[in-house]
Structure formats: structure tokens, C-alpha cells
mmCIF file of C-alpha atoms in Angstrom:
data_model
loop_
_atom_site.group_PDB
_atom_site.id
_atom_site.type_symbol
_atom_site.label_atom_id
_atom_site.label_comp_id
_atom_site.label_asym_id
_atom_site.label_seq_id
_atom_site.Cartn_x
_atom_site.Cartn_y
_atom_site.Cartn_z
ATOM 1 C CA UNK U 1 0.000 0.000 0.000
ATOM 2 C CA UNK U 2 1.297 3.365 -0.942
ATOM 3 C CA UNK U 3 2.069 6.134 1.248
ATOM 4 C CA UNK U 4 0.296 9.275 -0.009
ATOM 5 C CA UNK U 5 2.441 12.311 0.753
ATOM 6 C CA UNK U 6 1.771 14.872 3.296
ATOM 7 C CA UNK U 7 1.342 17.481 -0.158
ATOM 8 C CA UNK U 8 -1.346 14.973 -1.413
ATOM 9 C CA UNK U 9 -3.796 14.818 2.061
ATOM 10 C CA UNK U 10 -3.465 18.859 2.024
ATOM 11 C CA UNK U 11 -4.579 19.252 -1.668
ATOM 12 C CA UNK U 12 -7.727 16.382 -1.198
ATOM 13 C CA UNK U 13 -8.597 18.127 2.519
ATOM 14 C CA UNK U 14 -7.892 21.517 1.583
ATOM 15 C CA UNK U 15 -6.078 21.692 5.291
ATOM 16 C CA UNK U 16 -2.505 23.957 5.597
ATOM 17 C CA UNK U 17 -0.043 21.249 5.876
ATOM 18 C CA UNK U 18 0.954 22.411 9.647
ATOM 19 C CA UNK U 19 -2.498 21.613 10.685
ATOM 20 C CA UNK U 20 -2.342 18.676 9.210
ATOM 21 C CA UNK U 21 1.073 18.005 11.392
ATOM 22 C CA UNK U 22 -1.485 18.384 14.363
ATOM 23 C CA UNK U 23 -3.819 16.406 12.945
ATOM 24 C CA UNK U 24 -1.478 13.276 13.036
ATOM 25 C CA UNK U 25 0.054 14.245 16.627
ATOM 26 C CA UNK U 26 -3.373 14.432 18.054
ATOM 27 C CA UNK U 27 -4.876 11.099 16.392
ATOM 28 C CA UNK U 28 -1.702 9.118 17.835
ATOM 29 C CA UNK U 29 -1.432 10.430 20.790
ATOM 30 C CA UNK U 30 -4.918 10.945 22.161
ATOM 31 C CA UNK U 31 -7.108 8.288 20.055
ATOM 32 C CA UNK U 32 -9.808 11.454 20.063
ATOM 33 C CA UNK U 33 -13.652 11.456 18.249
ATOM 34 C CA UNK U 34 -14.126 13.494 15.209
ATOM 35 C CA UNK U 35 -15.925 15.821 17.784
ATOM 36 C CA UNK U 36 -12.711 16.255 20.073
ATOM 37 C CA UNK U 37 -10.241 16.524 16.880
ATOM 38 C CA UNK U 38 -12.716 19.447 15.876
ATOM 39 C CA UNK U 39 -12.228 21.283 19.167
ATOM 40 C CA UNK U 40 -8.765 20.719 19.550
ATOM 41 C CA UNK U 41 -7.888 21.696 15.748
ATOM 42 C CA UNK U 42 -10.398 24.904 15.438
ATOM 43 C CA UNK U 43 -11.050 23.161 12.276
ATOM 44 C CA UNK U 44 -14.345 22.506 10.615
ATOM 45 C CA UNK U 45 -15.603 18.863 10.422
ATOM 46 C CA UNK U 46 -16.127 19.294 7.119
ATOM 47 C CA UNK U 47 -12.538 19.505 6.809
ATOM 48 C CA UNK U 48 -11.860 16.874 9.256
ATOM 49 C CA UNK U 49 -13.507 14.432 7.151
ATOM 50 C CA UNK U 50 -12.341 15.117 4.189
ATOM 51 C CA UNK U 51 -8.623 14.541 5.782
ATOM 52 C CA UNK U 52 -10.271 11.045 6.974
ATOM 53 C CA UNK U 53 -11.227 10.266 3.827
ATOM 54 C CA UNK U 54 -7.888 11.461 1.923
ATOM 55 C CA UNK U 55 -6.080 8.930 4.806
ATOM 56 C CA UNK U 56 -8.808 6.330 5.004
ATOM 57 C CA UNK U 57 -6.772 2.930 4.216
ATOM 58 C CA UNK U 58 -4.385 4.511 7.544
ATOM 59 C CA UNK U 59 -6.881 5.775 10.063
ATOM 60 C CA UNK U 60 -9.464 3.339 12.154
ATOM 61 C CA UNK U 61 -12.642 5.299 11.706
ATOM 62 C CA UNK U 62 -15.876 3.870 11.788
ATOM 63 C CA UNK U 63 -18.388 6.174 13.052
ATOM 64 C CA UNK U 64 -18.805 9.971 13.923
ATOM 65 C CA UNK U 65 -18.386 8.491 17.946
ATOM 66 C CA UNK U 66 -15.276 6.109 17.251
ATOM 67 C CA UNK U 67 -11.995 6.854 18.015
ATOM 68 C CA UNK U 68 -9.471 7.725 15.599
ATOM 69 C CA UNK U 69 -6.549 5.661 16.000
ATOM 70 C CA UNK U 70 -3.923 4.655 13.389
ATOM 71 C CA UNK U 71 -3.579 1.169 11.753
ATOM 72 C CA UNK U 72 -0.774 0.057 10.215
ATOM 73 C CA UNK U 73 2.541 1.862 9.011
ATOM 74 C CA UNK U 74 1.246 3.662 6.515
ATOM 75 C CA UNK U 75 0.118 6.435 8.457
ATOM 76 C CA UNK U 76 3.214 5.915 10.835
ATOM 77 C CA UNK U 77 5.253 6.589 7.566
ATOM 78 C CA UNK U 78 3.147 9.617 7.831
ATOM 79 C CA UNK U 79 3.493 10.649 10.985
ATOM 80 C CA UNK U 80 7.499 10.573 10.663
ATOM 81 C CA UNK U 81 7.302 12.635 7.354
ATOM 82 C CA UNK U 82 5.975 15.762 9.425
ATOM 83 C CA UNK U 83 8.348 15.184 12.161
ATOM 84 C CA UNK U 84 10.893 16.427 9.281
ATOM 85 C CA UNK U 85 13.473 18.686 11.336
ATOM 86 C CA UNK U 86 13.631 22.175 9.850
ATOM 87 C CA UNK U 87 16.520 22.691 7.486
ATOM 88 C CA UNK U 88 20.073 22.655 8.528
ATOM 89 C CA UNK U 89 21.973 26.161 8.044
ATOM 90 C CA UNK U 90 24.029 27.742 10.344
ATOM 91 C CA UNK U 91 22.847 31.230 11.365
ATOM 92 C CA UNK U 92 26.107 32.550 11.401
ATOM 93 C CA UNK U 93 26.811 31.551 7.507
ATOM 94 C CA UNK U 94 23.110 32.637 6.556
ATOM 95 C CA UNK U 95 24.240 35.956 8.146
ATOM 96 C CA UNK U 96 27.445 36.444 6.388
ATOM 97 C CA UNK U 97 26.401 35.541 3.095
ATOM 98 C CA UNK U 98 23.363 38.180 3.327
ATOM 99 C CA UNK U 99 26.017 40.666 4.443
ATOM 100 C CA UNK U 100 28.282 40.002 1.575
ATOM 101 C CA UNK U 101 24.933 39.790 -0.992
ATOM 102 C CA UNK U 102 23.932 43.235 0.234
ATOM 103 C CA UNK U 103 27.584 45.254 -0.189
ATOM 104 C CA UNK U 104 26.536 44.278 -3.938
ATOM 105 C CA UNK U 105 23.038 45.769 -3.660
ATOM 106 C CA UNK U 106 22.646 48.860 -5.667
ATOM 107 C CA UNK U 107 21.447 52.490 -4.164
ATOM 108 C CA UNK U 108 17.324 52.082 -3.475
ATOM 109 C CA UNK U 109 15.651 53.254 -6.524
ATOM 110 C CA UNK U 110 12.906 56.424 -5.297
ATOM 111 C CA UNK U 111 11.434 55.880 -8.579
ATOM 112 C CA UNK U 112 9.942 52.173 -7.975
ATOM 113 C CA UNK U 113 9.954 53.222 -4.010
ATOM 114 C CA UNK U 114 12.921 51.071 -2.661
ATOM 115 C CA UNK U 115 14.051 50.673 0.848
ATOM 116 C CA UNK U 116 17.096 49.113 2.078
ATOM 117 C CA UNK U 117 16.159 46.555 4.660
ATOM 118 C CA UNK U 118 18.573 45.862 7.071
ATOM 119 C CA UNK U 119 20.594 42.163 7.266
ATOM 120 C CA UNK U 120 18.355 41.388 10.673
ATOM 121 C CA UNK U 121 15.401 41.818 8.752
ATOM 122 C CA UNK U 122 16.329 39.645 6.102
ATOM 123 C CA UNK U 123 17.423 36.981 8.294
ATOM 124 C CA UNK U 124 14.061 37.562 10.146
ATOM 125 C CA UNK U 125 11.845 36.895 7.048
ATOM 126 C CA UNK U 126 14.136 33.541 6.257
ATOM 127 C CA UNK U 127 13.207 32.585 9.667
ATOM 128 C CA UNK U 128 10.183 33.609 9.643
ATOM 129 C CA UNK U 129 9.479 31.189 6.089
ATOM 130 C CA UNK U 130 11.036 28.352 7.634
ATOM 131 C CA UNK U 131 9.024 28.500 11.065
ATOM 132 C CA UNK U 132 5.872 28.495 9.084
ATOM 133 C CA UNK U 133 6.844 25.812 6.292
ATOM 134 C CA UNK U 134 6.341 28.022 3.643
ATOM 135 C CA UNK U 135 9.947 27.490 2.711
ATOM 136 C CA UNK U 136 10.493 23.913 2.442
ATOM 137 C CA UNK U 137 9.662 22.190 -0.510
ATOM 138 C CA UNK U 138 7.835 24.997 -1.489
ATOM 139 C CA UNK U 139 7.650 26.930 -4.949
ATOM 140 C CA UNK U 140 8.108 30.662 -4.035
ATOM 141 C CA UNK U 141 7.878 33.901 -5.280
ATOM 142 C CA UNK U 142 9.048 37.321 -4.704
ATOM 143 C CA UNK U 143 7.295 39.868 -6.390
ATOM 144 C CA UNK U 144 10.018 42.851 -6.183
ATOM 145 C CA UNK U 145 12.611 42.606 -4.516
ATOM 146 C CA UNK U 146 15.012 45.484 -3.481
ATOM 147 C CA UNK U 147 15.927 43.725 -0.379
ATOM 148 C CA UNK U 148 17.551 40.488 -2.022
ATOM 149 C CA UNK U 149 15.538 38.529 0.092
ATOM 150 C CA UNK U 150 15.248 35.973 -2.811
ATOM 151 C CA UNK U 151 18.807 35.206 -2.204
ATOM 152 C CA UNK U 152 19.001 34.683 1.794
ATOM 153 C CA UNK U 153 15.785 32.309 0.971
ATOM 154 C CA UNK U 154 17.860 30.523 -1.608
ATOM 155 C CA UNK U 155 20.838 30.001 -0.283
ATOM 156 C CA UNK U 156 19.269 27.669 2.461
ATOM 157 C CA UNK U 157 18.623 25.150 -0.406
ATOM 158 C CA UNK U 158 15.209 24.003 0.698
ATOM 159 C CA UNK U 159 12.953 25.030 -1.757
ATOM 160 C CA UNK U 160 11.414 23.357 -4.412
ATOM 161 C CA UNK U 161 12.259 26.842 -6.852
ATOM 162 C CA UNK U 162 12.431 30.547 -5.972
ATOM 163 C CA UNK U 163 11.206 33.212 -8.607
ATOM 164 C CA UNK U 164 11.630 36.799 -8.830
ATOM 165 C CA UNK U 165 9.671 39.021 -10.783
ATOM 166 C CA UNK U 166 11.305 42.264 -10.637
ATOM 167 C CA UNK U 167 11.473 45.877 -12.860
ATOM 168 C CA UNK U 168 15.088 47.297 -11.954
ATOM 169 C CA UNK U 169 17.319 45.857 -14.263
ATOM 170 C CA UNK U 170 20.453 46.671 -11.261
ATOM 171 C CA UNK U 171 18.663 44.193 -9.005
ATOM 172 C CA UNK U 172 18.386 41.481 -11.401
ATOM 173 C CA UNK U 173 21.726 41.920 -12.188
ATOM 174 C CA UNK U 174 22.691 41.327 -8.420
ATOM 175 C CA UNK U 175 20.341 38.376 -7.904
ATOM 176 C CA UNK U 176 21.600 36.674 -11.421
ATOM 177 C CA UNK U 177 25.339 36.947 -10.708
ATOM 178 C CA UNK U 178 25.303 35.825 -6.900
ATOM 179 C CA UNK U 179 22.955 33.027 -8.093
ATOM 180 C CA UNK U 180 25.831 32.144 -10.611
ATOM 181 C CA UNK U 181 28.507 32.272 -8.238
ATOM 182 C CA UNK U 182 26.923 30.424 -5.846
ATOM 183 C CA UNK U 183 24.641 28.016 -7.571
ATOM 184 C CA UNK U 184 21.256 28.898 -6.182
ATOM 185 C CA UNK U 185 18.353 27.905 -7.523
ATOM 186 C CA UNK U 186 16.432 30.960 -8.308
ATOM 187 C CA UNK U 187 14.731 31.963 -12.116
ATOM 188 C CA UNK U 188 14.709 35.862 -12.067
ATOM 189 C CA UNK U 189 12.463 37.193 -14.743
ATOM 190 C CA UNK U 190 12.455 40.957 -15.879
ATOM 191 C CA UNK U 191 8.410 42.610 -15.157
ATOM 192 C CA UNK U 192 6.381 45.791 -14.505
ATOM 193 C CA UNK U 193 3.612 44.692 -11.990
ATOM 194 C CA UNK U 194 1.221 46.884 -13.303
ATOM 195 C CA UNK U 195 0.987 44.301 -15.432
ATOM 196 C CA UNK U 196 -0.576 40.844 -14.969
ATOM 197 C CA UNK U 197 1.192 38.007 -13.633
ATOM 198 C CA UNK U 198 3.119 36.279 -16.937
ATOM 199 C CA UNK U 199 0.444 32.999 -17.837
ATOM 200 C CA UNK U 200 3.582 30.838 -17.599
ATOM 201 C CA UNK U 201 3.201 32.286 -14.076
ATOM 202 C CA UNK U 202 -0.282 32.523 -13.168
ATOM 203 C CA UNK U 203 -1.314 30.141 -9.945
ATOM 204 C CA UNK U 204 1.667 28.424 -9.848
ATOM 205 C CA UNK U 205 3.352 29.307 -6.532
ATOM 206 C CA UNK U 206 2.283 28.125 -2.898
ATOM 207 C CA UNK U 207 4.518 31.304 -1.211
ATOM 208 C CA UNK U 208 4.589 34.923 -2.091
ATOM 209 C CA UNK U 209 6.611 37.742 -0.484
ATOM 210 C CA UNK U 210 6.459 41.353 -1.436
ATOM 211 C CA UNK U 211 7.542 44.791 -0.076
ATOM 212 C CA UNK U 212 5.044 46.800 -2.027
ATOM 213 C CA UNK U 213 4.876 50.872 -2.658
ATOM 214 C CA UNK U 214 3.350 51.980 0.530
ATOM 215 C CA UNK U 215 0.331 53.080 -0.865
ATOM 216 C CA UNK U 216 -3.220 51.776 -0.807
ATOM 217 C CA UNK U 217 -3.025 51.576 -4.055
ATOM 218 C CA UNK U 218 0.128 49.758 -4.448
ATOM 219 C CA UNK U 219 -0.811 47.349 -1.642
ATOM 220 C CA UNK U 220 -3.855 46.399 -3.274
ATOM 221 C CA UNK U 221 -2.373 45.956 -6.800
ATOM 222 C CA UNK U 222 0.580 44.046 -5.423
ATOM 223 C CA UNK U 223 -1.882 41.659 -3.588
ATOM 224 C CA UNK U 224 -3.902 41.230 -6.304
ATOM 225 C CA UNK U 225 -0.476 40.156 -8.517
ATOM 226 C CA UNK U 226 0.042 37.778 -5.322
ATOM 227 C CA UNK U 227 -2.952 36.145 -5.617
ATOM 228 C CA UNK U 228 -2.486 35.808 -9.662
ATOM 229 C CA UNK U 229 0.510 33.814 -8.920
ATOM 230 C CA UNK U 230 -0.691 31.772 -6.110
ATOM 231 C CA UNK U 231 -1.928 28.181 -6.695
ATOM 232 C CA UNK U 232 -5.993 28.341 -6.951
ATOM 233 C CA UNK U 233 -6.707 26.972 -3.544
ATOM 234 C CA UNK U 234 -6.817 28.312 0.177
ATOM 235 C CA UNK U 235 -3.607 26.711 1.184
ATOM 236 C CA UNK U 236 -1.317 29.443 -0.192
ATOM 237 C CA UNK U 237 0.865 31.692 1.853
ATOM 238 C CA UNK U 238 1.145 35.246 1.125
ATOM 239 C CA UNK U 239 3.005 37.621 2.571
ATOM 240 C CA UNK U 240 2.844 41.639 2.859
ATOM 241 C CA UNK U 241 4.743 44.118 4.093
ATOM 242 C CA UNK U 242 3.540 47.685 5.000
ATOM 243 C CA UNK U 243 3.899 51.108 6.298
ATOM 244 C CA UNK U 244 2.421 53.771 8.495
ATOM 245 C CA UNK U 245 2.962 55.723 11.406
ATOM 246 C CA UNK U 246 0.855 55.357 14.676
ATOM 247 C CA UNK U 247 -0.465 58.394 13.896
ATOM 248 C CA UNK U 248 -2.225 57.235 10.497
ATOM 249 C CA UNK U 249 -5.043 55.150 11.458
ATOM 250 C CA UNK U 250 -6.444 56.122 8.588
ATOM 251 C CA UNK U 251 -4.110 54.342 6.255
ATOM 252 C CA UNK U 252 -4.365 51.122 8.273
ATOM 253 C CA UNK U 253 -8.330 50.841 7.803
ATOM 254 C CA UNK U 254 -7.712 51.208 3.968
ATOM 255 C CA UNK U 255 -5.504 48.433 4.084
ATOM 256 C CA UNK U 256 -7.832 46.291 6.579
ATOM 257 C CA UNK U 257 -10.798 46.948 3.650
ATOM 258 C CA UNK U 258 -8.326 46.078 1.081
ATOM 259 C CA UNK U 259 -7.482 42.509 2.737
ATOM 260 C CA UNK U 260 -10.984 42.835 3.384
ATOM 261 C CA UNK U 261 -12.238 43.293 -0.032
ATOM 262 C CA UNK U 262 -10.205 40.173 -0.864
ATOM 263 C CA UNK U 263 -11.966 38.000 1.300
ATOM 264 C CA UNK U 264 -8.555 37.069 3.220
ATOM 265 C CA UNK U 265 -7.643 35.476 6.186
ATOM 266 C CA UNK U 266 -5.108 37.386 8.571
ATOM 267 C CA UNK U 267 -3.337 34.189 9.674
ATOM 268 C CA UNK U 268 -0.644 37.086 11.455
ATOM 269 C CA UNK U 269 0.127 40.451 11.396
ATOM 270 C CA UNK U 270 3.634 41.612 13.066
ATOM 271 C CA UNK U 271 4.305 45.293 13.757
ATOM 272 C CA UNK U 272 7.258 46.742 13.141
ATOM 273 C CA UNK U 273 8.432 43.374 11.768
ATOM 274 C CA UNK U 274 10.997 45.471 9.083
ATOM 275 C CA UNK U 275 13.593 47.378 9.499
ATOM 276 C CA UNK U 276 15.238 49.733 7.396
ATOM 277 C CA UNK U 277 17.895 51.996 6.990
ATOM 278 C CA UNK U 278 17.235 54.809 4.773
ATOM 279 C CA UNK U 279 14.267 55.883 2.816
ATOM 280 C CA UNK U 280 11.564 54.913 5.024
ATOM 281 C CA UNK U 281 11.503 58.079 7.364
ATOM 282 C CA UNK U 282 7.920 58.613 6.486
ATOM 283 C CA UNK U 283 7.295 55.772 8.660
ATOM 284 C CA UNK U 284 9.836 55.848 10.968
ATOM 285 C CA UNK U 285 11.677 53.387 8.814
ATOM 286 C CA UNK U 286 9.811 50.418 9.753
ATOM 287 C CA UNK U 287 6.544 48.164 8.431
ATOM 288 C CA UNK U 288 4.932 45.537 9.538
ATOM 289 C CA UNK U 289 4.388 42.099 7.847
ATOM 290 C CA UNK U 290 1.363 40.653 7.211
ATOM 291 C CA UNK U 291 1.016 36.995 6.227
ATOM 292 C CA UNK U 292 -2.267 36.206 4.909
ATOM 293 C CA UNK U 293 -4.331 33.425 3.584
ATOM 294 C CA UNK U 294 -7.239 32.605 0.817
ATOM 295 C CA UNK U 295 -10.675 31.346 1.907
ATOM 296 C CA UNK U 296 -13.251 29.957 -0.290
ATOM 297 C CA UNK U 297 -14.899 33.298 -0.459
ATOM 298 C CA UNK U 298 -11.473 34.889 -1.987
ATOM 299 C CA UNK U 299 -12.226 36.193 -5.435
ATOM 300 C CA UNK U 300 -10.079 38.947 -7.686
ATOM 301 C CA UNK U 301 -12.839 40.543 -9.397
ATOM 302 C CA UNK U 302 -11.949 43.185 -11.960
ATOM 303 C CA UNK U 303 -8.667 44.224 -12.333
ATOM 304 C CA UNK U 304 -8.148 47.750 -11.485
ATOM 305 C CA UNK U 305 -5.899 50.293 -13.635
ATOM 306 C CA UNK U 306 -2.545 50.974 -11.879
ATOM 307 C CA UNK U 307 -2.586 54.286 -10.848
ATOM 308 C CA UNK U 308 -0.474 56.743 -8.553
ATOM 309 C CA UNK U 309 1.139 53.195 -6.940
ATOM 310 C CA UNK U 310 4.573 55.422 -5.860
ATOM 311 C CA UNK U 311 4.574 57.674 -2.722
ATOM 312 C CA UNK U 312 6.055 60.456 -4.721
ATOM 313 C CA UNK U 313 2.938 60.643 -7.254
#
């Protein structure tokens, strides 16, 4: 009997691999009812059973008051395959290499609205990736990117391929000839994002990161591109980074109605999560990162002409 993967069960259930992790910990550890894996999971039983059915041949499940225990080692094999460890890296390597990627990073560009996030930062958001599995095995995205994120995400070697879509022909340049040197796996393709995603492109990643204009408008058109490029189901990750001062309330409830709008779930929102170290006094030269998530009611609707996107229109 074949193993299904731990990719396969999320696709079928619809269910963020992570929770499905829980899934497996709880069902071999407590031997719970559908009823007590729905309270202990915040998960719908809708969901629930369509997990039971994606791992039916594995799981002993015969009624709605049974409990769930596992049969043979099928769903052992399972069990082990989302006890993975997190990728090996050293810290201290990850660090140095960022440092030495950045001393080739070219002056931010005030015409696309670049800021230079510091190394910490960077290191943060690899982290950050690899805490919540959107890393591993993963096909990722990084729509812009000033920061050369793309390479500290790379250079771990755990993804399953890392593209950036990006208009300055200076950072492309960087990202291409550190990828060369040091044989990372990243496709970097030359694109204006007031444009729609390329089709070779379109729903084909499960991650996104992007350090949009911090404008409504630019957050909303670069979360719209995000959502172009994710796959077309509610297990993608995106994440957002944006801007404002305390004193702007105002310009956080246009971004809440944006996500909003979008019909997105705010899996976490970090403030202050970015640092940077020149061109964001306007904001004290810090955002915060918001990592998001479709639902079923997540639709684009029209597309929207690109308009004053930059700070400085």
C-alpha cells in the first residue's frame, strides 16, 4: 500500500499542511472522536472528514463516535514525514552571506519606491518562512525585490524553486550573478507589476513575499499580482509588508478593507516586523508584515488600472 504524501492529504482536505502536522500528533497520541479533533484543531468537520477520507486505508474510523486511532505503518510513515526537522543552516553563515549579498546591492531606486532593509530583517523573514513551512519544498515567489531577500531564501537550499519578478534591471543583475557564483536555484524574470502576472506564471506558486509601494493603491495591486501567482486553492501563503505611522489610522483601515475586499484570512500580522535603513523616514523606517491566507470566499474581481502606486505621485 502506498504512502500518499503529506502534499497529497493537504490538496484532497484543503487543510494547511501544519495543521495537518497536528492532525497526526493528536490522532496518535490521544485516540480522540471526530468531535474532540474538531475542538482541539479549530477546524471545521467538514474539513476533518475530508482529511479522513484522503487517509482512510491509515486511520481506524468507523463512526462519527469512534476513536481515531492509526492502523498500520502507513500512516506511521506519515506521521514521521511531518516530524521532518527544519533545514540545517548555520545562522552565522546565513548571516554572512546576506552581508556580503547586500555590499553588492545597488542604491534604493525612489522611482519604484525602494528601501534598504537591514541584514536582521532579512534573516528575520528567512526565519520567519522556515518556522511556518512556507519554505520547504515549497515553490516561491518574490514579487520585487530590493531587499535580495530571494537570495538569503535561496541560499538555504530548501525550496522546491524561488522566482523573482522584478522591474530594476540593477537588481536582477545582483540576484543573477550571486545566483551564478553560488549556484542557487532561483529563475529571475524581468516585469512591470502593473501588469498581470506572466500565464507561464499565473497560480503556480504556494509562497509569495512582497515589499510593495506603501500606498493603498500599491498594496492592493501588489496583492492582487500575489494572488495571480498563487496556486488556486486556500492553502497558499502570502506575505505583505507595510507602512504607516501610529499616527495614520487612517491608512491602516484602507488596508484592513483592502485585505478585506479580498476576502482574506489574517493568519498574522507583526508590527514593526521590518527594518530599514534609509528611505523609510515617512514611517519611521519600519513596516509591519502581514502573512495572509485565501478562503473559499477569496475572489479577484476586476482588475483595477494601476494608478499613482509610488509615494512620490
Amino acid at each position: 500500500m502506498t504512502t500518499p504524501s503529506l502534499e497529497n492529504i493537504s490538496e484532497k482536505s484543503k487543510i494547511k499542511l501544519e495543521d495537518i502536522a497536528v492532525i497526526i500528533k493528536i490522532i496518535r497520541t490521544q485516540t480522540p472522536t471526530v468531535s474532540e479533533l474538531v475542538k482541539e484543531t479549530s477546524l471545521s468537520r467538514g474539513q476533518i472528514k475530508r482529511f479522513l477520507s484522503s487517509v482512510k486505508p491509515f486511520v481506524n474510523y468507523a463512526a462519527a463516535s469512534s476513536r481515531l486511532t492509526l492502523t498500520d505503518k502507513g500512516l506511521q510513515a506519515l506521521f514521521l514525514q511531518q516530524e521532518d526537522t527544519p533545514p540545517s543552516f548555520k545562522k552565522e553563515d546565513l548571516e554572512e552571506f546576506i552581508h556580503f549579498s547586500k555590499a553588492l546591492s545597488p542604491k534604493p531606486n525612489r522611482e519604484y519606491d525602494q528601501f534598504c532593509a537591514t541584514i536582521q530583517t532579512v534573516l528575520k523573514r528567512v526565519e520567519k518562512f522556515i518556522k511556518e513551512k512556507d519554505l520547504q519544498k515549497r515553490k516561491v515567489a518574490f514579487l520585487g525585490d530590493g531587499d535580495l531577500t530571494s537570495l538569503a531564501a535561496a541560499y538555504i537550499f530548501c525550496a522546491e524553486e524561488i522566482t523573482v519578478l522584478e522591474i530594476d534591471e540593477n537588481i536582477l543583475n545582483v540576484i543573477e550573478e550571486t545566483s551564478r557564483k553560488f549556484n542557487l536555484n532561483i529563475q529571475s524574470v524581468k516585469w512591470d507589476l502593473r501588469k498581470a502576472i506572466p500565464r507561464g506564471f499565473l497560480h503556480r506558486f504556494d509562497t509569495v513575499f512582497t515589499d510593495p509601494p506603501y500606498t493603498a493603491n500599491g498594496f492592493d495591486l501588489f496583492l492582487r499580482r500575489s494572488l495571480e501567482a498563487t496556486k488556486e486553492n486556500s492553502l497558499s501563503s502570502h506575505y505583505i509588508c507595510y507602512g504607516t505611522s501610529s499616527l495614520s489610522r487612517e491608512r491602516s483601515l484602507k488596508i484592513q478593507r483592502i485585505i478585506n475586499d479580498y476576502a482574506l484570512f489574517v493568519r498574522e500580522k507583526l508590527p514593526n516586523f521590518n527594518t530599514y535603513i534609509q528611505g523609510a523616514e515617512a514611517v519611521g523606517n519600519v513596516s509591519d508584515l502581514y502573512i495572509l491566507e485565501k478562503t473559499p470566499q477569496t475572489k479577484l474581481g476586476k482588475s483595477k488600472p494601476a494608478k499613482k502606486l509610488y509615494t512620490w505621485e
